[in-house]
Coordinates of C-alpha atoms in Angstrom, one line a residue:
M1 CA 110.2 61.4 84.5
P2 CA 112.3 64.5 84.9
K3 CA 114.6 64.7 87.9
K4 CA 113.3 66.9 90.7
R5 CA 115.5 70.0 91.1
K6 CA 116.7 70.7 94.6
V7 CA 115.9 74.1 95.8
N8 CA 118.7 75.8 97.8
Y9 CA 117.2 78.2 100.3
K10 CA 119.2 81.2 101.5
E11 CA 120.3 80.9 105.1
C12 CA 122.2 84.1 105.6
F13 CA 121.0 87.6 105.0
D14 CA 122.9 90.8 104.8
V15 CA 121.7 94.0 106.5
C16 CA 121.0 96.6 103.8
M17 CA 119.7 99.3 106.2
K18 CA 119.5 99.8 109.9
C19 CA 117.3 102.1 112.0
E20 CA 119.1 102.3 115.3
A21 CA 119.2 104.5 118.3
F22 CA 121.4 107.6 118.0
Y23 CA 120.1 109.8 120.8
T24 CA 118.9 109.0 124.3
G25 CA 119.3 112.4 125.9
G26 CA 121.8 115.2 126.5
K27 CA 123.2 117.6 124.0
V28 CA 122.6 117.5 120.2
Q29 CA 124.8 119.5 117.7
F30 CA 124.3 119.9 113.9
T31 CA 127.5 120.1 111.8
K32 CA 128.0 123.4 110.1
D33 CA 127.5 121.9 106.7
G34 CA 124.1 120.6 107.8
Q35 CA 124.8 117.0 106.8
H36 CA 125.2 115.3 110.2
I37 CA 123.9 115.3 113.7
L38 CA 126.2 114.6 116.7
S39 CA 124.4 113.3 119.8
T40 CA 124.9 111.2 122.9
C41 CA 123.4 107.7 123.0
Q42 CA 123.7 105.7 126.2
G43 CA 127.0 107.4 127.0
K44 CA 128.5 107.1 123.5
L45 CA 128.9 109.8 120.9
K46 CA 127.0 109.0 117.7
Q47 CA 127.0 110.6 114.2
F48 CA 123.7 110.6 112.3
Q49 CA 123.6 111.3 108.5
I50 CA 120.6 113.5 107.8
D51 CA 120.1 112.6 104.1
G52 CA 121.1 108.9 104.3
G53 CA 119.7 108.0 107.7
K54 CA 122.9 106.1 108.6
T55 CA 124.1 106.0 112.2
T56 CA 127.8 105.5 113.1
D57 CA 130.1 105.9 116.1
A58 CA 131.5 109.4 115.9
I59 CA 134.6 108.5 117.8
E60 CA 136.3 105.4 119.2
N61 CA 134.5 104.2 122.3
F62 CA 136.5 103.4 125.4
E63 CA 135.2 100.7 127.8
G64 CA 133.7 102.1 130.9
E65 CA 133.7 105.7 129.7
E66 CA 130.5 107.7 129.3
I67 CA 130.4 111.0 127.5
S68 CA 129.1 113.8 129.7
A69 CA 129.7 116.7 127.3
F70 CA 131.0 117.4 123.8
L71 CA 131.6 120.3 121.5
L72 CA 132.3 120.4 117.7
A73 CA 134.1 123.6 116.4
E74 CA 133.0 125.7 113.4
D75 CA 135.4 123.8 111.2
D76 CA 133.4 120.5 111.6
E77 CA 136.7 118.9 112.4
T78 CA 137.9 119.9 115.9
L79 CA 136.0 117.9 118.5
I80 CA 136.3 117.9 122.2
T81 CA 134.8 115.2 124.4
A82 CA 134.5 115.1 128.2
A83 CA 133.8 111.8 130.0
Q84 CA 132.1 111.2 133.3
N85 CA 135.5 110.0 134.7
G86 CA 137.1 113.4 134.1
I87 CA 139.0 112.4 130.9
M88 CA 139.0 114.9 128.1
R89 CA 140.0 114.3 124.5
H90 CA 140.8 116.4 121.5
W91 CA 139.8 114.6 118.3
L92 CA 140.0 115.1 114.5
L93 CA 136.4 114.1 113.7
S94 CA 136.9 112.9 110.1
A95 CA 139.8 110.6 111.0
K96 CA 138.5 109.7 114.5
H97 CA 142.0 110.5 115.6
I98 CA 143.0 111.6 119.1
Q99 CA 145.2 114.7 119.2
K100 CA 145.5 115.0 123.0
T101 CA 144.1 113.5 126.2
W102 CA 144.1 115.2 129.5
K103 CA 142.3 115.4 132.9
S104 CA 139.6 118.1 133.2
L105 CA 140.8 119.1 136.7
H106 CA 137.1 119.6 137.6
T107 CA 135.7 117.8 140.7
G108 CA 132.9 116.0 139.0
P109 CA 131.8 115.8 135.3
V110 CA 132.0 118.7 132.8
S111 CA 128.5 120.0 132.1
C112 CA 129.1 122.4 129.2
M113 CA 131.8 123.7 126.9
A114 CA 132.5 126.7 124.6
F115 CA 135.2 127.7 122.0
D116 CA 136.4 131.2 121.3
S117 CA 136.1 132.6 117.8
T118 CA 139.6 131.3 116.8
T119 CA 139.0 127.8 118.2
T120 CA 142.2 128.3 120.2
L121 CA 140.7 128.7 123.7
L122 CA 138.3 126.1 125.2
A123 CA 136.2 126.8 128.2
T124 CA 134.8 124.0 130.4
G125 CA 132.0 124.5 132.9
G126 CA 131.8 122.0 135.6
S127 CA 129.5 120.8 138.4
D128 CA 132.1 122.0 140.9
S129 CA 131.2 125.8 140.6
T130 CA 134.2 126.5 138.5
V131 CA 135.0 127.4 134.8
K132 CA 138.4 126.4 133.4
I133 CA 140.1 127.8 130.2
W134 CA 142.4 125.7 128.1
D135 CA 144.7 126.6 125.2
I136 CA 144.2 123.6 122.9
I137 CA 146.9 124.7 120.4
R138 CA 149.7 125.1 122.9
K139 CA 148.0 122.5 125.2
Y140 CA 148.0 124.1 128.6
Y141 CA 145.6 125.4 131.2
T142 CA 145.2 129.2 131.4
H143 CA 142.4 130.2 133.8
N144 CA 140.5 128.8 136.8
L145 CA 137.4 131.0 137.2
K146 CA 135.4 131.1 140.4
G147 CA 132.3 133.0 141.3
G148 CA 129.3 130.9 140.3
K149 CA 127.7 128.3 142.5
G150 CA 126.6 124.9 141.4
V151 CA 126.4 123.3 138.0
Y152 CA 127.1 125.5 135.0
S153 CA 124.3 125.4 132.4
K154 CA 125.8 127.7 129.8
I155 CA 129.1 129.4 129.1
C156 CA 130.4 131.4 126.1
F157 CA 133.1 133.8 125.0
K158 CA 132.4 137.4 124.1
K159 CA 134.6 140.3 123.1
I160 CA 133.4 143.4 125.0
G161 CA 135.2 146.5 123.7
S162 CA 138.8 145.3 123.0
E163 CA 139.0 142.7 125.7
L164 CA 137.9 139.1 125.7
H165 CA 135.4 138.1 128.4
L166 CA 133.7 134.8 129.4
L167 CA 130.1 134.6 130.5
G168 CA 128.8 131.7 132.5
A169 CA 125.4 130.9 134.1
A170 CA 125.2 128.4 137.0
D171 CA 122.7 127.1 139.6
D172 CA 122.7 130.4 141.5
Y173 CA 120.6 131.9 138.6
Q174 CA 123.2 134.6 137.9
I175 CA 125.2 135.3 134.8
H176 CA 128.8 135.8 135.8
V177 CA 131.2 137.8 133.6
W178 CA 135.0 137.5 133.8
N179 CA 137.6 139.6 132.1
L180 CA 140.1 137.1 130.8
N181 CA 142.9 139.6 130.4
A182 CA 142.8 140.4 134.1
S183 CA 141.3 137.1 135.2
D184 CA 138.8 139.1 137.3
L185 CA 135.1 138.6 137.9
V186 CA 133.8 142.0 136.7
A187 CA 130.0 141.5 137.0
S188 CA 127.3 139.1 138.2
L189 CA 124.0 139.8 136.4
E190 CA 121.0 139.3 138.5
G191 CA 117.4 139.1 137.2
H192 CA 116.5 135.5 136.7
Y193 CA 114.9 133.3 139.3
S194 CA 115.5 129.9 137.8
T195 CA 118.1 128.1 135.7
V196 CA 119.5 130.2 132.8
T197 CA 119.2 128.0 129.7
D198 CA 120.7 130.1 126.9
L199 CA 122.7 133.3 126.2
V200 CA 122.4 135.0 122.8
F201 CA 124.4 138.0 121.6
T202 CA 122.9 140.5 119.2
E203 CA 124.9 141.8 116.2
K204 CA 123.9 145.4 116.7
K205 CA 125.1 147.2 119.8
N206 CA 126.6 145.3 122.7
N207 CA 123.3 143.6 123.8
M208 CA 122.6 140.1 125.1
L209 CA 119.4 138.1 125.5
S210 CA 119.2 135.6 128.3
C211 CA 116.4 133.1 128.7
S212 CA 115.5 131.0 131.7
R213 CA 112.9 128.5 133.1
D214 CA 111.4 131.5 135.0
K215 CA 109.4 132.3 131.9
V216 CA 111.1 135.6 131.0
V217 CA 113.7 136.7 128.5
L218 CA 116.0 139.5 129.6
L219 CA 117.8 142.1 127.4
W220 CA 121.1 143.3 128.7
D221 CA 123.6 146.0 127.9
L222 CA 127.1 144.4 128.0
C223 CA 128.9 147.7 128.2
S224 CA 127.3 148.8 131.4
F225 CA 126.1 145.3 132.5
K226 CA 122.7 146.7 133.1
L227 CA 119.3 145.1 132.5
L228 CA 117.5 147.0 129.8
K229 CA 114.2 145.1 129.5
T230 CA 112.3 142.1 130.9
I231 CA 110.1 140.3 128.4
P232 CA 107.5 137.8 129.8
V233 CA 107.1 134.9 127.5
Y234 CA 104.7 132.8 129.7
E235 CA 106.6 129.5 129.3
T236 CA 109.8 127.9 130.6
V237 CA 112.3 128.7 127.8
E238 CA 114.9 126.1 126.9
A239 CA 116.4 127.9 123.9
C240 CA 116.5 131.4 122.4
I241 CA 117.5 132.1 118.7
L242 CA 118.0 135.4 116.9
V243 CA 115.7 135.6 113.9
P244 CA 117.8 135.0 110.7
K245 CA 118.3 137.9 108.3
N246 CA 116.7 136.0 105.4
M247 CA 113.6 135.1 107.2
S248 CA 110.3 136.4 105.9
L249 CA 106.7 135.7 107.0
P250 CA 103.4 136.6 105.6
D251 CA 101.6 139.5 107.4
V252 CA 104.8 140.1 109.5
T253 CA 107.0 143.1 108.8
F254 CA 110.5 143.2 110.4
N255 CA 111.9 146.5 111.6
E256 CA 115.7 146.8 111.1
E257 CA 116.0 148.8 114.3
D258 CA 114.3 146.1 116.4
I259 CA 115.7 142.9 117.8
Y260 CA 113.6 139.8 117.1
F261 CA 114.1 136.4 118.7
I262 CA 112.6 132.9 118.6
T263 CA 111.7 131.0 121.8
A264 CA 111.3 127.2 122.3
G265 CA 110.2 125.5 125.6
D266 CA 107.6 123.7 127.5
K267 CA 104.6 124.5 125.2
G268 CA 106.2 122.8 122.2
V269 CA 105.7 125.7 119.9
L270 CA 108.2 128.1 118.2
R271 CA 107.3 131.7 118.7
I272 CA 108.8 135.0 117.5
W273 CA 109.1 138.0 119.8
S274 CA 109.9 141.7 119.4
T275 CA 112.2 143.2 122.0
S276 CA 110.9 146.8 121.5
S277 CA 107.2 145.8 122.0
G278 CA 107.8 142.8 124.2
K279 CA 105.1 141.0 122.4
C280 CA 104.8 137.8 120.4
I281 CA 104.4 138.6 116.7
F282 CA 104.2 135.1 115.3
T283 CA 103.3 131.6 116.6
Q284 CA 103.9 128.3 114.9
A285 CA 100.7 126.7 113.8
D286 CA 100.0 122.9 114.1
S287 CA 103.2 122.1 115.9
P288 CA 103.7 118.3 115.8
V289 CA 105.3 118.4 119.3
I290 CA 102.2 119.4 121.2
L291 CA 100.6 116.6 123.3
P292 CA 96.9 115.9 123.7
E293 CA 95.2 117.6 126.7
N294 CA 94.9 114.4 128.6
S295 CA 98.6 113.8 128.6
E296 CA 100.2 113.5 132.1
Y297 CA 103.7 114.7 131.0
E298 CA 104.5 118.0 132.8
G299 CA 108.1 118.9 131.6
P300 CA 109.3 121.0 128.6
L301 CA 108.2 119.6 125.3
I302 CA 111.2 121.2 123.5
T303 CA 114.5 120.7 125.2
Q304 CA 116.9 122.3 122.7
A305 CA 116.7 124.5 119.6
T306 CA 119.3 125.9 117.2
Y307 CA 119.5 127.6 113.8
I308 CA 121.1 125.6 111.0
P309 CA 122.3 128.1 108.4
A310 CA 123.3 125.5 105.8
L311 CA 119.7 124.2 105.8
E312 CA 118.0 127.5 106.4
A313 CA 116.1 125.7 109.1
I314 CA 115.5 125.4 112.8
G315 CA 116.5 122.1 114.5
I316 CA 114.8 121.2 117.8
T317 CA 115.0 118.3 120.2
T318 CA 112.0 117.0 122.0
F319 CA 111.5 115.3 125.4
E320 CA 110.7 112.1 123.5
H321 CA 114.3 112.1 122.0
N322 CA 113.0 113.1 118.6
I323 CA 114.9 115.6 116.4
L324 CA 112.8 117.8 114.1
I325 CA 113.9 120.2 111.4
F326 CA 111.6 123.1 110.5
N327 CA 111.8 125.4 107.5
I328 CA 112.2 129.0 108.6
D329 CA 109.2 129.8 106.4
K330 CA 106.3 129.5 108.9
F331 CA 108.2 126.8 110.8
T332 CA 106.7 124.0 108.7
L333 CA 108.1 120.5 109.3
K334 CA 110.9 119.6 106.9
K335 CA 112.2 116.4 108.5
Q336 CA 111.8 114.4 111.7
F337 CA 114.1 111.8 113.1
I338 CA 113.5 109.3 116.0
G339 CA 116.5 109.3 118.3
Y340 CA 115.4 106.2 120.3
N341 CA 112.9 103.5 119.8
D342 CA 111.5 101.5 122.7
D343 CA 110.3 97.9 122.4
I344 CA 109.1 97.1 118.9
L345 CA 105.6 95.6 119.2
S346 CA 104.6 95.5 115.5
I347 CA 106.2 96.4 112.2
K348 CA 104.8 96.5 108.6
F349 CA 106.0 97.7 105.1
M350 CA 103.5 100.0 103.4
G351 CA 103.2 102.4 100.4
A352 CA 103.0 101.5 96.7
E353 CA 106.7 100.8 96.5
D354 CA 107.1 99.5 100.1
D355 CA 109.0 102.7 100.7
R356 CA 107.6 103.2 104.2
L357 CA 107.9 101.3 107.4
A358 CA 105.1 101.5 110.0
V359 CA 106.4 100.7 113.5
A360 CA 104.5 100.4 116.8
T361 CA 106.6 100.9 119.9
N362 CA 105.8 101.4 123.6
S363 CA 103.9 104.5 122.6
A364 CA 100.4 105.8 121.6
Q365 CA 102.1 107.2 118.5
I366 CA 102.8 105.2 115.3
K367 CA 106.1 105.8 113.6
I368 CA 106.2 105.9 109.8
F369 CA 109.8 105.8 108.5
Q370 CA 110.5 106.9 105.0
F371 CA 113.2 105.2 103.0
P372 CA 116.1 105.8 102.5
S373 CA 116.5 108.9 104.8
L374 CA 114.6 107.4 107.7
S375 CA 112.8 110.7 108.2
C376 CA 109.8 109.9 110.3
Q377 CA 106.1 110.9 110.6
L378 CA 104.4 110.4 114.0
L379 CA 100.8 109.4 113.8
K380 CA 98.8 110.8 116.7
G381 CA 95.3 109.7 117.5
H382 CA 95.4 106.7 119.8
L383 CA 95.2 107.5 123.5
D384 CA 97.2 104.5 124.7
I385 CA 100.0 102.1 123.5
V386 CA 99.5 100.8 120.0
L387 CA 99.8 97.0 120.0
A388 CA 99.2 95.8 116.5
L389 CA 99.5 97.0 112.9
D390 CA 98.6 95.6 109.4
V391 CA 98.4 96.8 105.8
F392 CA 96.1 95.8 103.0
Q393 CA 98.1 93.8 100.4
K394 CA 96.1 95.3 97.5
H395 CA 95.7 98.7 99.0
K396 CA 99.1 99.4 100.5
H397 CA 98.3 103.0 101.2
I398 CA 95.9 101.9 104.0
L399 CA 97.2 101.1 107.5
V400 CA 95.1 99.5 110.3
S401 CA 96.1 99.8 114.0
G402 CA 94.9 98.4 117.3
S403 CA 95.5 99.9 120.7
K404 CA 95.2 99.6 124.4
D405 CA 92.6 102.3 124.2
N406 CA 90.1 99.6 123.0
S407 CA 89.9 101.0 119.5
V408 CA 91.0 100.3 116.0
K409 CA 92.0 103.1 113.5
V410 CA 92.3 103.2 109.8
W411 CA 95.0 105.5 108.4
V412 CA 95.4 106.6 104.7
I413 CA 98.3 108.1 102.8
E414 CA 97.1 111.4 101.3
N415 CA 97.9 111.8 97.7
E416 CA 98.9 115.5 97.9
S417 CA 101.1 115.5 101.0
S418 CA 102.1 111.9 100.9
C419 CA 101.5 111.9 104.7
L420 CA 99.2 109.6 106.6
S421 CA 96.1 110.8 108.4
S422 CA 93.5 109.0 110.5
L423 CA 90.3 108.4 108.5
Y424 CA 88.2 106.0 110.5
T425 CA 88.0 105.0 114.2
G426 CA 86.3 101.8 115.2
Y427 CA 84.8 101.2 118.7
G428 CA 83.3 98.0 120.0
H429 CA 85.9 96.2 122.0
T430 CA 85.8 96.4 125.7
N431 CA 89.5 95.8 126.3
S432 CA 92.8 96.3 124.5
V433 CA 92.9 95.4 120.8
T434 CA 95.9 93.0 120.7
A435 CA 95.8 91.8 117.0
V436 CA 94.6 93.1 113.6
A437 CA 94.8 91.4 110.2
C438 CA 93.8 92.8 106.8
C439 CA 92.4 90.8 103.9
R440 CA 94.7 89.7 101.1
G441 CA 92.5 90.4 98.1
K442 CA 90.8 93.4 96.6
S443 CA 88.1 93.7 99.2
R444 CA 88.7 96.0 102.2
F445 CA 87.7 94.1 105.3
F446 CA 89.9 93.4 108.3
A447 CA 89.7 91.5 111.6
S448 CA 90.5 92.5 115.1
G449 CA 91.1 90.5 118.3
S450 CA 91.1 91.7 121.8
Q451 CA 91.7 90.9 125.4
D452 CA 87.9 90.9 125.7
T453 CA 88.2 87.4 123.9
T454 CA 86.1 88.6 120.9
L455 CA 86.9 88.5 117.2
K456 CA 85.4 91.3 115.1
L457 CA 85.2 92.0 111.3
W458 CA 85.2 95.5 109.9
E459 CA 84.7 97.0 106.4
V460 CA 86.6 100.0 105.1
P461 CA 84.4 101.9 102.6
E462 CA 85.8 102.1 99.1
S463 CA 85.0 105.8 98.6
Q464 CA 87.1 108.1 100.7
P465 CA 84.9 110.9 102.1
I466 CA 85.9 114.5 101.8
V467 CA 85.3 115.5 105.4
T468 CA 87.3 117.1 108.2
A469 CA 85.7 115.1 111.0
K470 CA 86.9 111.6 111.8
L471 CA 84.4 108.9 110.8
L472 CA 83.3 106.0 113.0
L473 CA 83.4 102.3 111.9
T474 CA 81.2 99.6 113.4
P475 CA 81.9 95.9 113.1
F476 CA 79.7 93.9 110.8
C477 CA 80.3 90.6 112.6
T478 CA 81.4 89.6 116.1
A479 CA 82.1 86.2 117.7
K480 CA 83.2 85.1 121.2
A481 CA 86.4 83.5 120.0
H482 CA 88.4 82.2 122.9
D483 CA 88.5 81.8 126.7
K484 CA 91.5 84.1 127.1
H485 CA 92.8 87.1 125.1
I486 CA 93.7 86.8 121.4
N487 CA 97.3 87.2 120.6
S488 CA 97.4 86.7 116.8
I489 CA 95.1 86.8 113.7
D490 CA 95.8 85.8 110.1
I491 CA 93.6 85.7 107.0
S492 CA 94.1 83.1 104.2
E493 CA 95.3 84.0 100.7
N494 CA 91.7 83.6 99.3
D495 CA 90.2 85.6 102.1
K496 CA 87.8 82.8 103.0
L497 CA 89.4 81.6 106.3
I498 CA 90.6 83.4 109.5
A499 CA 92.9 81.9 112.0
T500 CA 93.3 83.1 115.6
G501 CA 95.8 82.2 118.4
S502 CA 95.0 82.7 122.0
Q503 CA 96.4 82.5 125.6
D504 CA 93.9 79.7 126.1
H505 CA 96.5 77.4 124.4
T506 CA 94.4 76.9 121.3
A507 CA 94.2 78.2 117.7
K508 CA 90.9 78.3 115.8
I509 CA 89.9 78.4 112.2
W510 CA 86.9 80.6 111.3
D511 CA 84.7 81.2 108.2
A512 CA 85.5 84.8 107.1
T513 CA 82.0 85.5 105.9
D514 CA 80.1 85.0 109.2
L515 CA 82.7 84.0 111.8
S516 CA 81.3 80.5 112.2
L517 CA 83.8 78.2 113.9
L518 CA 85.2 75.5 111.5
G519 CA 87.8 73.9 113.8
T520 CA 89.9 74.1 116.9
L521 CA 93.6 73.3 116.9
K522 CA 94.5 71.7 120.3
G523 CA 98.0 70.5 121.4
H524 CA 100.0 73.5 122.6
K525 CA 100.7 73.5 126.4
K526 CA 101.0 77.3 126.6
G527 CA 99.5 80.4 124.9
V528 CA 99.7 80.6 121.1
W529 CA 101.5 83.7 120.1
C530 CA 101.4 83.6 116.3
V531 CA 99.3 82.0 113.6
N532 CA 100.0 82.1 109.8
F533 CA 98.4 80.4 106.8
S534 CA 100.6 78.7 104.2
P535 CA 100.5 80.7 100.9
V536 CA 100.6 77.4 98.9
D537 CA 99.2 74.6 101.0
L538 CA 96.0 74.0 103.0
A539 CA 97.9 74.4 106.2
V540 CA 98.4 76.8 109.1
V541 CA 101.5 77.2 111.3
T542 CA 101.4 78.2 115.0
S543 CA 104.0 79.1 117.5
S544 CA 103.6 79.0 121.3
G545 CA 105.1 79.8 124.6
D546 CA 105.7 76.1 125.1
E547 CA 108.7 76.5 122.7
T548 CA 107.2 74.5 119.9
I549 CA 106.1 75.3 116.3
R550 CA 103.2 73.1 114.9
I551 CA 101.9 72.7 111.4
W552 CA 98.2 71.9 111.1
S553 CA 95.9 70.8 108.3
V554 CA 92.9 73.2 107.6
V555 CA 91.0 70.3 106.0
D556 CA 90.7 68.0 109.1
F557 CA 92.5 70.3 111.7
T558 CA 95.0 67.6 112.7
C559 CA 98.6 68.4 113.6
L560 CA 100.8 67.4 110.6
K561 CA 104.1 68.2 112.2

């Protein structure tokens, strides 16, 4: 008799890819080459690779220091960081090397920064009503500018005539202008009635656009410091961008004598405006940022927006810490990245090549990550937190989800766009759907379990209808399964048996054709959180809150181990 060969199982696994948080709020900046994103994540500065999806620490982290502001120069190399404790550092980004460390001299944290065109002068706006100018080449402090009140939201250098000026907007809603040659406050531009969020200089003439949360954009003449025009945009504006020269839109003609700008704010839509007419001439269609009408969120949907010349795209940041990149052609979505994931509730590979990862977090939206870039599609349709996901093993383009909104949904990858869309919605549960499981074979049925203690079977039709309306699914079989809510469901390899685990401390085995009960597995002292059939033996494994794992026979339903 041949000797039985010993099988050595692998015990250690290497991480080949990681999807981790890189943005939890604050400023986001794209590198000039369009290859990386710099952002703050829980007080640390992260660098995210746009094509590879890799997140790294942009700089060395110091214990106890939280970054309050940062600024990368046009050379993609000179980086300035300001910490909450008042420490500022000059870095060489590629080498993560510190060139200089100094105290900001602000009373309180630095809120914003700006470089002049030569990357010689650095301006820092603080929460102490002052702006300070630094010469980072010669390494000394040149100006201490006073005049504004409160926290500075935006500062920038501008050459007006032959002299260099600094403009800054603070909590007093005014735009203050200092002549740096004379160190004098030469003007305070009044016109806004809320926080000024952005200042944009036009290439023609000496004009400036300022936007604010007061729902207007103002056009200024910087030679006379006079207000030329007030343009109502009917939303709180967080960012204003001049329309790129190479931009073209169908049915829109750009006049060379006019000034056009893009606004982004609380409505979650990019819009193009004409300064001469004061009217919106183009509105982004089907913005993925817009929330359903029943949403309770009241803040701005878009918090930042910037033009990325290297990508010929607009990059925006949303209130959910997502970063989206839109083509300048009709503002169609190019890429989407998730800056921060909450608790992971369920996760499944999908797609013919397992090149997608479906993730349910503490959200009504399902995240679909594409490998290797980790660009993400957000699936909207559920009205409450998604709790469970599963994918058909023989039809890996079909995803099933269960949610706290008492429904199940079937999502399908569309061949033309390679994006997922909701195809069917199933109603019938009277409480949260806590578990779903798809069959293993070529058939297309799935099971769902709920806090209403019932187990239901559903069938996904083989022919995909060509309709615009979402179709309804009805369960073809229902059983009162447990005394408490169902935590887990699994279907056997031959699709003949279904196992359920519940908070009532039991697991049960069911006939998959009619949901007749075959056996009850008793022995756990707390709720059963997970059940799984063995792929090779007539056994099922369960895990419980009693800190035990049990293996059961599906022949006589006894505990084997």
